[in-house]
PDB file of C-alpha atoms in Angstrom:
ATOM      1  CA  UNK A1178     133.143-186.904-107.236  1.00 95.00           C
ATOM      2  CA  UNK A1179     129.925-184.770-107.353  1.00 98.00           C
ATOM      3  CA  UNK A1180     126.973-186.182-107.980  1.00 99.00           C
ATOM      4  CA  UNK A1181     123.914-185.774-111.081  1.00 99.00           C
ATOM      5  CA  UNK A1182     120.652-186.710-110.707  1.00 99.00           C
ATOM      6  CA  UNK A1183     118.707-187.441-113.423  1.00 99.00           C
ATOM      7  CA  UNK A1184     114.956-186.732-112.590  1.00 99.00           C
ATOM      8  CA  UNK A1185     112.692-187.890-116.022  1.00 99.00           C
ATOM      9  CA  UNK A1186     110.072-190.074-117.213  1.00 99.00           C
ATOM     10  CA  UNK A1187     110.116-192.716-120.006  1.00 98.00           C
ATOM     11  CA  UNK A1188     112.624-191.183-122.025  1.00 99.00           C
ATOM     12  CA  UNK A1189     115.049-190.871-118.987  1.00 99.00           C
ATOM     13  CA  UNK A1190     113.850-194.273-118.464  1.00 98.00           C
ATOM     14  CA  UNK A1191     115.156-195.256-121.938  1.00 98.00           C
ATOM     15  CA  UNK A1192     111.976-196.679-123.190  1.00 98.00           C
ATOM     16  CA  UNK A1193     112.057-197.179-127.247  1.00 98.00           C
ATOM     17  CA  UNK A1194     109.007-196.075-129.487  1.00 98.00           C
ATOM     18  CA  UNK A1195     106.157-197.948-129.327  1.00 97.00           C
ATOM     19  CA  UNK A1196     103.798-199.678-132.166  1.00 96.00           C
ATOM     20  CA  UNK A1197     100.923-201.258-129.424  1.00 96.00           C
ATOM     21  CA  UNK A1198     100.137-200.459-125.992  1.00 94.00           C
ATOM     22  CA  UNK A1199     101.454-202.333-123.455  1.00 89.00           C
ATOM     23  CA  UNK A1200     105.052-202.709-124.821  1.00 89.00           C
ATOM     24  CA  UNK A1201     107.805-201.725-122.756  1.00 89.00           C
ATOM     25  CA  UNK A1202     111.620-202.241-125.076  1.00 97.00           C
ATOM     26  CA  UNK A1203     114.401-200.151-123.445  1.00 98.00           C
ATOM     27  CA  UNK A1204     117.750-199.157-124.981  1.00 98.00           C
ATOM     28  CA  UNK A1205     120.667-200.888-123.342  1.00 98.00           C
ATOM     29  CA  UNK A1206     121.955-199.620-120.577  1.00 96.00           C
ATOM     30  CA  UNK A1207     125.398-197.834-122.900  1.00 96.00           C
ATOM     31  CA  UNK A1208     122.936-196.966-125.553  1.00 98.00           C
ATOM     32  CA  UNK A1209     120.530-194.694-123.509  1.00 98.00           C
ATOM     33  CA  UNK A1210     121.017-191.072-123.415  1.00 99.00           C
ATOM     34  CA  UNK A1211     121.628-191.443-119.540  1.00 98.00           C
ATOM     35  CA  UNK A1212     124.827-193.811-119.926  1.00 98.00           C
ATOM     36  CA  UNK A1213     126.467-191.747-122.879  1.00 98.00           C
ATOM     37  CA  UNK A1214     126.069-188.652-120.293  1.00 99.00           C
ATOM     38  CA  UNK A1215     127.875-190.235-117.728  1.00 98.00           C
ATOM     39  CA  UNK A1216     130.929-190.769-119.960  1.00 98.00           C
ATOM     40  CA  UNK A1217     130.945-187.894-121.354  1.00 98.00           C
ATOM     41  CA  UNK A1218     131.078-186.482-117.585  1.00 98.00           C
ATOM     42  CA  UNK A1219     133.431-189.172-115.659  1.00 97.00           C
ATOM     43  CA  UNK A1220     134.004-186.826-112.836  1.00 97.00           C
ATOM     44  CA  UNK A1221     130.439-187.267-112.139  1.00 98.00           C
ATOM     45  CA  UNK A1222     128.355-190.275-110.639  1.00 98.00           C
ATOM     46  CA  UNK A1223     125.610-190.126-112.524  1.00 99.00           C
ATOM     47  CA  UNK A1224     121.982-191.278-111.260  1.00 99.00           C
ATOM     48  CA  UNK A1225     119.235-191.879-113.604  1.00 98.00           C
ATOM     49  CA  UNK A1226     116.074-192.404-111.846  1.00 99.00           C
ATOM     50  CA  UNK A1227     113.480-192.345-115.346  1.00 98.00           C
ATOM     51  CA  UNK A1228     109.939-193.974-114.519  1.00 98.00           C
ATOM     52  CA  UNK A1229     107.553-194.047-117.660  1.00 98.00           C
ATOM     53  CA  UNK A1230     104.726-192.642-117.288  1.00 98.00           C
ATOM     54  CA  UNK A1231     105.916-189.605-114.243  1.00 99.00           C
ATOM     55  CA  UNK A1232     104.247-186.539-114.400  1.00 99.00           C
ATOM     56  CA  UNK A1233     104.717-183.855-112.313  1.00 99.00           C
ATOM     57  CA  UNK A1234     102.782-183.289-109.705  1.00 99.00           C
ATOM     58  CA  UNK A1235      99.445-185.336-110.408  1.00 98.00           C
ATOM     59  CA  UNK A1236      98.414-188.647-109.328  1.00 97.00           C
ATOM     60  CA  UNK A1237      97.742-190.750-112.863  1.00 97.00           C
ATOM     61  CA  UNK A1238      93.782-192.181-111.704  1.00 96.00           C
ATOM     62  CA  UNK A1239      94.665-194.883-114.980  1.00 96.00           C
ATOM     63  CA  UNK A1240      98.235-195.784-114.520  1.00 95.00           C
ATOM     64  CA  UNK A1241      98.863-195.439-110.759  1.00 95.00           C
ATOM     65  CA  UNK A1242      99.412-192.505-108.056  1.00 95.00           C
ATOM     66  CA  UNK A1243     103.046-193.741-107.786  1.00 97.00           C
ATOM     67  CA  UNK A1244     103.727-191.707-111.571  1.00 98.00           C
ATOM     68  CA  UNK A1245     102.986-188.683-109.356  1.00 99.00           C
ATOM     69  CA  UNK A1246     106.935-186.576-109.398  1.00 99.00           C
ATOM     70  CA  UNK A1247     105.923-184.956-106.488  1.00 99.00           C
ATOM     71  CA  UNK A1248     105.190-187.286-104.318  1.00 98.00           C
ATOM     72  CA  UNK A1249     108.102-188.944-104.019  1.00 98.00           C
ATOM     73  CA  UNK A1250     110.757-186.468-105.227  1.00 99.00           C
ATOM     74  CA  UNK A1251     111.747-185.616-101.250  1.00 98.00           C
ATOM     75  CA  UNK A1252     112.780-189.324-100.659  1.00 98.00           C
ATOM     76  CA  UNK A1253     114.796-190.028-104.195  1.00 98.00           C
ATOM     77  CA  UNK A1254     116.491-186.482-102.908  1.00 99.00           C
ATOM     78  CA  UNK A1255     117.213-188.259 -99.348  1.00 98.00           C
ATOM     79  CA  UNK A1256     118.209-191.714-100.683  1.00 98.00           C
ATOM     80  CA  UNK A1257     120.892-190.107-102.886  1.00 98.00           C
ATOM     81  CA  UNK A1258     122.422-187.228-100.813  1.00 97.00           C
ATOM     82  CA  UNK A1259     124.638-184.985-101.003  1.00 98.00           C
ATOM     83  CA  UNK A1260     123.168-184.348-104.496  1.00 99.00           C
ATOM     84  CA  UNK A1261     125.088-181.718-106.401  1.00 99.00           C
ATOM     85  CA  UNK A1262     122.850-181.284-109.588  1.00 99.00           C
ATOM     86  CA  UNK A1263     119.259-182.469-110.041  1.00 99.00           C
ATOM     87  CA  UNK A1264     118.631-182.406-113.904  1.00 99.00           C
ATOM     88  CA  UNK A1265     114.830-182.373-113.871  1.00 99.00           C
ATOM     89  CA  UNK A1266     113.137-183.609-117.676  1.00 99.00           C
ATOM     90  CA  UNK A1267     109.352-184.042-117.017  1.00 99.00           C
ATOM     91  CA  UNK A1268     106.343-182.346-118.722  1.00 99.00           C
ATOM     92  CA  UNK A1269     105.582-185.115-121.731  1.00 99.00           C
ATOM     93  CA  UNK A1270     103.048-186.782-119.305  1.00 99.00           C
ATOM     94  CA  UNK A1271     100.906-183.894-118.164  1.00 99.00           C
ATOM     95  CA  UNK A1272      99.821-183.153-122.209  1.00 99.00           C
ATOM     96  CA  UNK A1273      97.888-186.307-121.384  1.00 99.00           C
ATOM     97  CA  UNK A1274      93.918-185.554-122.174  1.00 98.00           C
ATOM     98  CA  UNK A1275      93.012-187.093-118.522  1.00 98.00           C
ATOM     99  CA  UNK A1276      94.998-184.498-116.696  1.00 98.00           C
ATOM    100  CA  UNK A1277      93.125-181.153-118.959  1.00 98.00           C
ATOM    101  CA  UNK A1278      95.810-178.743-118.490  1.00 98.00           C
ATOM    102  CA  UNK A1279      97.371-176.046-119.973  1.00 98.00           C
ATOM    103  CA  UNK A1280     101.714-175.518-120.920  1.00 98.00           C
ATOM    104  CA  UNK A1281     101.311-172.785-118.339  1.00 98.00           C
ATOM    105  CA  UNK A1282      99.842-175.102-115.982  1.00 99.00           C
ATOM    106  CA  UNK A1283     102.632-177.949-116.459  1.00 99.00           C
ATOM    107  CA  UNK A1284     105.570-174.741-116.114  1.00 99.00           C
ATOM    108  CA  UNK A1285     104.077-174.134-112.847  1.00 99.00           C
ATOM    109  CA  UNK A1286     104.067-177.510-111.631  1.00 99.00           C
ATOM    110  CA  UNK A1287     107.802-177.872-112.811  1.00 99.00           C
ATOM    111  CA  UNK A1288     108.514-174.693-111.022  1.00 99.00           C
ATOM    112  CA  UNK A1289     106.926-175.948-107.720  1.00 99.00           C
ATOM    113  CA  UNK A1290     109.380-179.100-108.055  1.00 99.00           C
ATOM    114  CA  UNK A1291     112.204-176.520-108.661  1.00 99.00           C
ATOM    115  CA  UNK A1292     111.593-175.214-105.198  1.00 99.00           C
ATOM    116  CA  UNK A1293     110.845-178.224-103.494  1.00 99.00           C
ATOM    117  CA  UNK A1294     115.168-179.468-104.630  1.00 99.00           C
ATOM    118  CA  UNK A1295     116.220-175.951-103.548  1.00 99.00           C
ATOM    119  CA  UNK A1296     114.114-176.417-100.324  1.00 98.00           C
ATOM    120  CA  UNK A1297     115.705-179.861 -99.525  1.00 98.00           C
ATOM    121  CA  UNK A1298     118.935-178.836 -98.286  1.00 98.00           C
ATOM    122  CA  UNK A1299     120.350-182.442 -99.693  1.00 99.00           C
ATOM    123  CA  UNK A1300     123.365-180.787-101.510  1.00 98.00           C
ATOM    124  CA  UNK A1301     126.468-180.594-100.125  1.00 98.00           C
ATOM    125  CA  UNK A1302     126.687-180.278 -96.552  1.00 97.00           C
ATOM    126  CA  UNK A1303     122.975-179.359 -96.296  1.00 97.00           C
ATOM    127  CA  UNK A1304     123.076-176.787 -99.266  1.00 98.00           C
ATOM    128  CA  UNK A1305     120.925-176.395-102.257  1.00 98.00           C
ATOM    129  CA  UNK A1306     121.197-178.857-104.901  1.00 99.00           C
ATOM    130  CA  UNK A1307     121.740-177.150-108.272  1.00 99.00           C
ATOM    131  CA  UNK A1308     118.843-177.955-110.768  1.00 99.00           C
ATOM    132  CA  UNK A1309     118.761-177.381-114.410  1.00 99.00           C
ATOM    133  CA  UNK A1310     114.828-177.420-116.043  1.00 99.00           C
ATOM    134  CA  UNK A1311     114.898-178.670-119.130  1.00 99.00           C
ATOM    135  CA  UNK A1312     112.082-178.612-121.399  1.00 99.00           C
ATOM    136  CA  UNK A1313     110.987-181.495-123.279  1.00 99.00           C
ATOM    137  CA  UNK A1314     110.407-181.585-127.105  1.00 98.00           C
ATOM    138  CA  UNK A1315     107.350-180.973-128.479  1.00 99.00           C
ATOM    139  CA  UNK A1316     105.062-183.989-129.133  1.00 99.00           C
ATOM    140  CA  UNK A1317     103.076-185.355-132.243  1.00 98.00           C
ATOM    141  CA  UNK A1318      99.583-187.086-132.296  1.00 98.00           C
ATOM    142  CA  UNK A1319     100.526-190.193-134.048  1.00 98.00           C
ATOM    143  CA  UNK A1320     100.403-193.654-133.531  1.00 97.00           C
ATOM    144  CA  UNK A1321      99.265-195.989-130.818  1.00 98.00           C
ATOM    145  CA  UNK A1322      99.425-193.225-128.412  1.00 98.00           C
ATOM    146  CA  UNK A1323      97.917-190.416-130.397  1.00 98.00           C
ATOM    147  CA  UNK A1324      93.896-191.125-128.685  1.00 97.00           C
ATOM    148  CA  UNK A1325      95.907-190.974-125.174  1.00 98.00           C
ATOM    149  CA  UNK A1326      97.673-187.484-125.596  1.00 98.00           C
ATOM    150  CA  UNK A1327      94.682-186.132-127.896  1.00 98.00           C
ATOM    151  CA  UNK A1328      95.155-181.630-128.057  1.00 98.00           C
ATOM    152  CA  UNK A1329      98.304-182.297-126.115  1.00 98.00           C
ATOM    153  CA  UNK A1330     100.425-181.516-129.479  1.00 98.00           C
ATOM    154  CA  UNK A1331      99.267-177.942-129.531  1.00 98.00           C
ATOM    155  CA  UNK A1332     100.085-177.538-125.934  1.00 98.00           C
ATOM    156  CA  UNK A1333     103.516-178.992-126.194  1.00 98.00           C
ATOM    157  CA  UNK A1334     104.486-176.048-129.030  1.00 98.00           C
ATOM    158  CA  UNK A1335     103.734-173.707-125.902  1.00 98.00           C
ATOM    159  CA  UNK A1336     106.142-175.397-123.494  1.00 98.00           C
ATOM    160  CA  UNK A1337     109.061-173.794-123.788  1.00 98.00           C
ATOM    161  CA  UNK A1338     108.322-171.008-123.763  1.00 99.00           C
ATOM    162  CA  UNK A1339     106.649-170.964-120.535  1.00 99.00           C
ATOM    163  CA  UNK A1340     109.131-173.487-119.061  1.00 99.00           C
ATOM    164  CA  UNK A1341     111.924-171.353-119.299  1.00 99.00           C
ATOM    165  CA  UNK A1342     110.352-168.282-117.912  1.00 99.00           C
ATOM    166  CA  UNK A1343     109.509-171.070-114.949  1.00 99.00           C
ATOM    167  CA  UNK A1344     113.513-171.415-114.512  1.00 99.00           C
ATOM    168  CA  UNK A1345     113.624-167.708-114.707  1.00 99.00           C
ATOM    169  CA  UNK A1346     111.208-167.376-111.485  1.00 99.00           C
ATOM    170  CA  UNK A1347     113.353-169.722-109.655  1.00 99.00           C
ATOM    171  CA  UNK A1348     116.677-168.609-110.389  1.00 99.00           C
ATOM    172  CA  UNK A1349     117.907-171.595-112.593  1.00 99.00           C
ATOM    173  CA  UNK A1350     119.261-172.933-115.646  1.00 99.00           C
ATOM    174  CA  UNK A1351     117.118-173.645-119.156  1.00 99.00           C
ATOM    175  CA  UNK A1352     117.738-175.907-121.390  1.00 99.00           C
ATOM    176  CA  UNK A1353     114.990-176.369-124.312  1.00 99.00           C
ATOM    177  CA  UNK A1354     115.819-180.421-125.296  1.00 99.00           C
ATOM    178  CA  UNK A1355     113.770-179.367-128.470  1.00 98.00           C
ATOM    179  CA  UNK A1356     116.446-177.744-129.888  1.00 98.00           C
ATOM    180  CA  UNK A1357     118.548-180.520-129.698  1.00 98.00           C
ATOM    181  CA  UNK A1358     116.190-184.023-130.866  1.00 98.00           C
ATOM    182  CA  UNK A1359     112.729-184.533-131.772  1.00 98.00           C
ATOM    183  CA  UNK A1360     110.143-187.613-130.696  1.00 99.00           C
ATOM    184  CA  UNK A1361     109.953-190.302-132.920  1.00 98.00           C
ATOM    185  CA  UNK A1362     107.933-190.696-135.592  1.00 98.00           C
ATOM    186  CA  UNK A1363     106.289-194.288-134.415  1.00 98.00           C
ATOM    187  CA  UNK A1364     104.610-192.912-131.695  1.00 98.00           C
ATOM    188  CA  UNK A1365     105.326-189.304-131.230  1.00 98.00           C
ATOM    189  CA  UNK A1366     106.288-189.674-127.192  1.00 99.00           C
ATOM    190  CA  UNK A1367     109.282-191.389-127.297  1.00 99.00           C
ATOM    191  CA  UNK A1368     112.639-190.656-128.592  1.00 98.00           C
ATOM    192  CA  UNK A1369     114.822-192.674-131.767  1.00 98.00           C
ATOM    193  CA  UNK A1370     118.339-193.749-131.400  1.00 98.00           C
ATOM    194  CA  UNK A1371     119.696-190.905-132.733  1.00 98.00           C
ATOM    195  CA  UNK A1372     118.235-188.843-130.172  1.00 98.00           C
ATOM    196  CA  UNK A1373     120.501-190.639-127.422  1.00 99.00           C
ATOM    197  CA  UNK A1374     123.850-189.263-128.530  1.00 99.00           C
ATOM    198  CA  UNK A1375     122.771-186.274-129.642  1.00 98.00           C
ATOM    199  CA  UNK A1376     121.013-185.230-125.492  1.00 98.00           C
ATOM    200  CA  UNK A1377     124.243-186.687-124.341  1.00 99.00           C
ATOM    201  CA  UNK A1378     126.796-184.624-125.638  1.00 98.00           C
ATOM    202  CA  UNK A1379     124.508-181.220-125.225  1.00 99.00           C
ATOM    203  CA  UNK A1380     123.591-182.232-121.784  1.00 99.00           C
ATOM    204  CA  UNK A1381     126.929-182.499-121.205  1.00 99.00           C
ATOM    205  CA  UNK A1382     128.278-178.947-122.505  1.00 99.00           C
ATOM    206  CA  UNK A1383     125.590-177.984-120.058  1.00 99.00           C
ATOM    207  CA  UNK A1384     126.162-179.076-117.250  1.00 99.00           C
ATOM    208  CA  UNK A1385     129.457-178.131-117.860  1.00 98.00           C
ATOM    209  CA  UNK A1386     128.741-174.616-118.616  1.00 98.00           C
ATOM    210  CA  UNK A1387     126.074-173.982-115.304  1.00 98.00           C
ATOM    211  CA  UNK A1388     128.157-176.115-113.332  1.00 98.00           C
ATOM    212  CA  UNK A1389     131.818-175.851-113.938  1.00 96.00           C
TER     213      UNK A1389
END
């Protein structure tokens, strides 16, 4: 059985749209995007390991330098070797106004944990792990969380782009999730129910497309 990690914030996490700060509701454990994947894939031991709040690579000075994906990437990639696949879905965080930068900035930073799986050697008998980037959808300004990711909706139309000519650099799989499901409408971050099924099944043609 080969083995996916699933590298994410929030909505890896499962976290439901929120109406106030400070709430915290998470879709079931068969509901979430995350569980639907691994039965769509049952040759596959699927590992979701979804904190709210992760960026990539910066410490969060309000929430807590353990959001930081960097940081502690090399250890979830030790704790759960051999690692086949390392499904990386991170970005959302950075269009936070506290960390002022760009979607060519946040590309970058995905890129540099790109390189840091396919330095690890925690595949398969010491190999490279596989990694597919995927790109998060773009976000809206609405909401209780609309003061907290203010000018982050413009940069999140950018993303894309510039994540999948980040995959391109490294020499991996794209996937853009914002062809697929869009944030809700309650607080423009997080993703509706309908979203679960719907990442499920086309993460799962995916993987099984890169990674036959």
């Amino acid at each position: 059985m080969r083995t996916l990690l699933l590298y994410g914030d929030s909505n890896t996490h499962g976290t439901k749209p929120v109406t106030a700060l400070g709430q915290s509701a998470r879709y079931g454990r068969e509901e979430r995007w995350a569980g639907r994947l691994a039965r769509f894939l049952p040759e596959w031991e699927v590992i979701a390991e979804g904190l709210p709040g992760r960026t990539t690579v910066h410490d969060d000075p309000v929430e807590g330098a353990h959001r930081n994906g960097l940081s502690v990437l090399p250890a979830l990639l030790e704790s759960h070797r051999p690692v086949d696949v390392v499904l990386v879905m991170l970005g959302t965080n950075d269009l936070k106004e506290r960390f002022s930068v760009n979607a060519g900035d946040i590309a970058l930073s995905l890129e540099r944990l790109v390189r840091v799986i396919l330095a690890s050697g925690t595949g398969p008998e010491g190999a490279a792990p596989g990694v597919l980037l995927v790109s998060p959808p773009s976000i809206t300004e609405v909401g209780c969380l609309a003061g907290m990711f203010a000018g982050g909706a413009a940069k999140s139309h950018a993303l894309a782009a510039e994540v999948a000519a980040a995959a391109a650099r490294a020499g991996v799989p794209f996937f853009d999730a914002g062809q697929v499901v869009t944030v809700s409408p309650v607080d423009g971050i997080h993703y509706g129910p309908e979203a679960n099924p719907a990442l499920a099944s086309a993460f799962a043609a995916t993987i099984k497309q890169h990674f036959p």
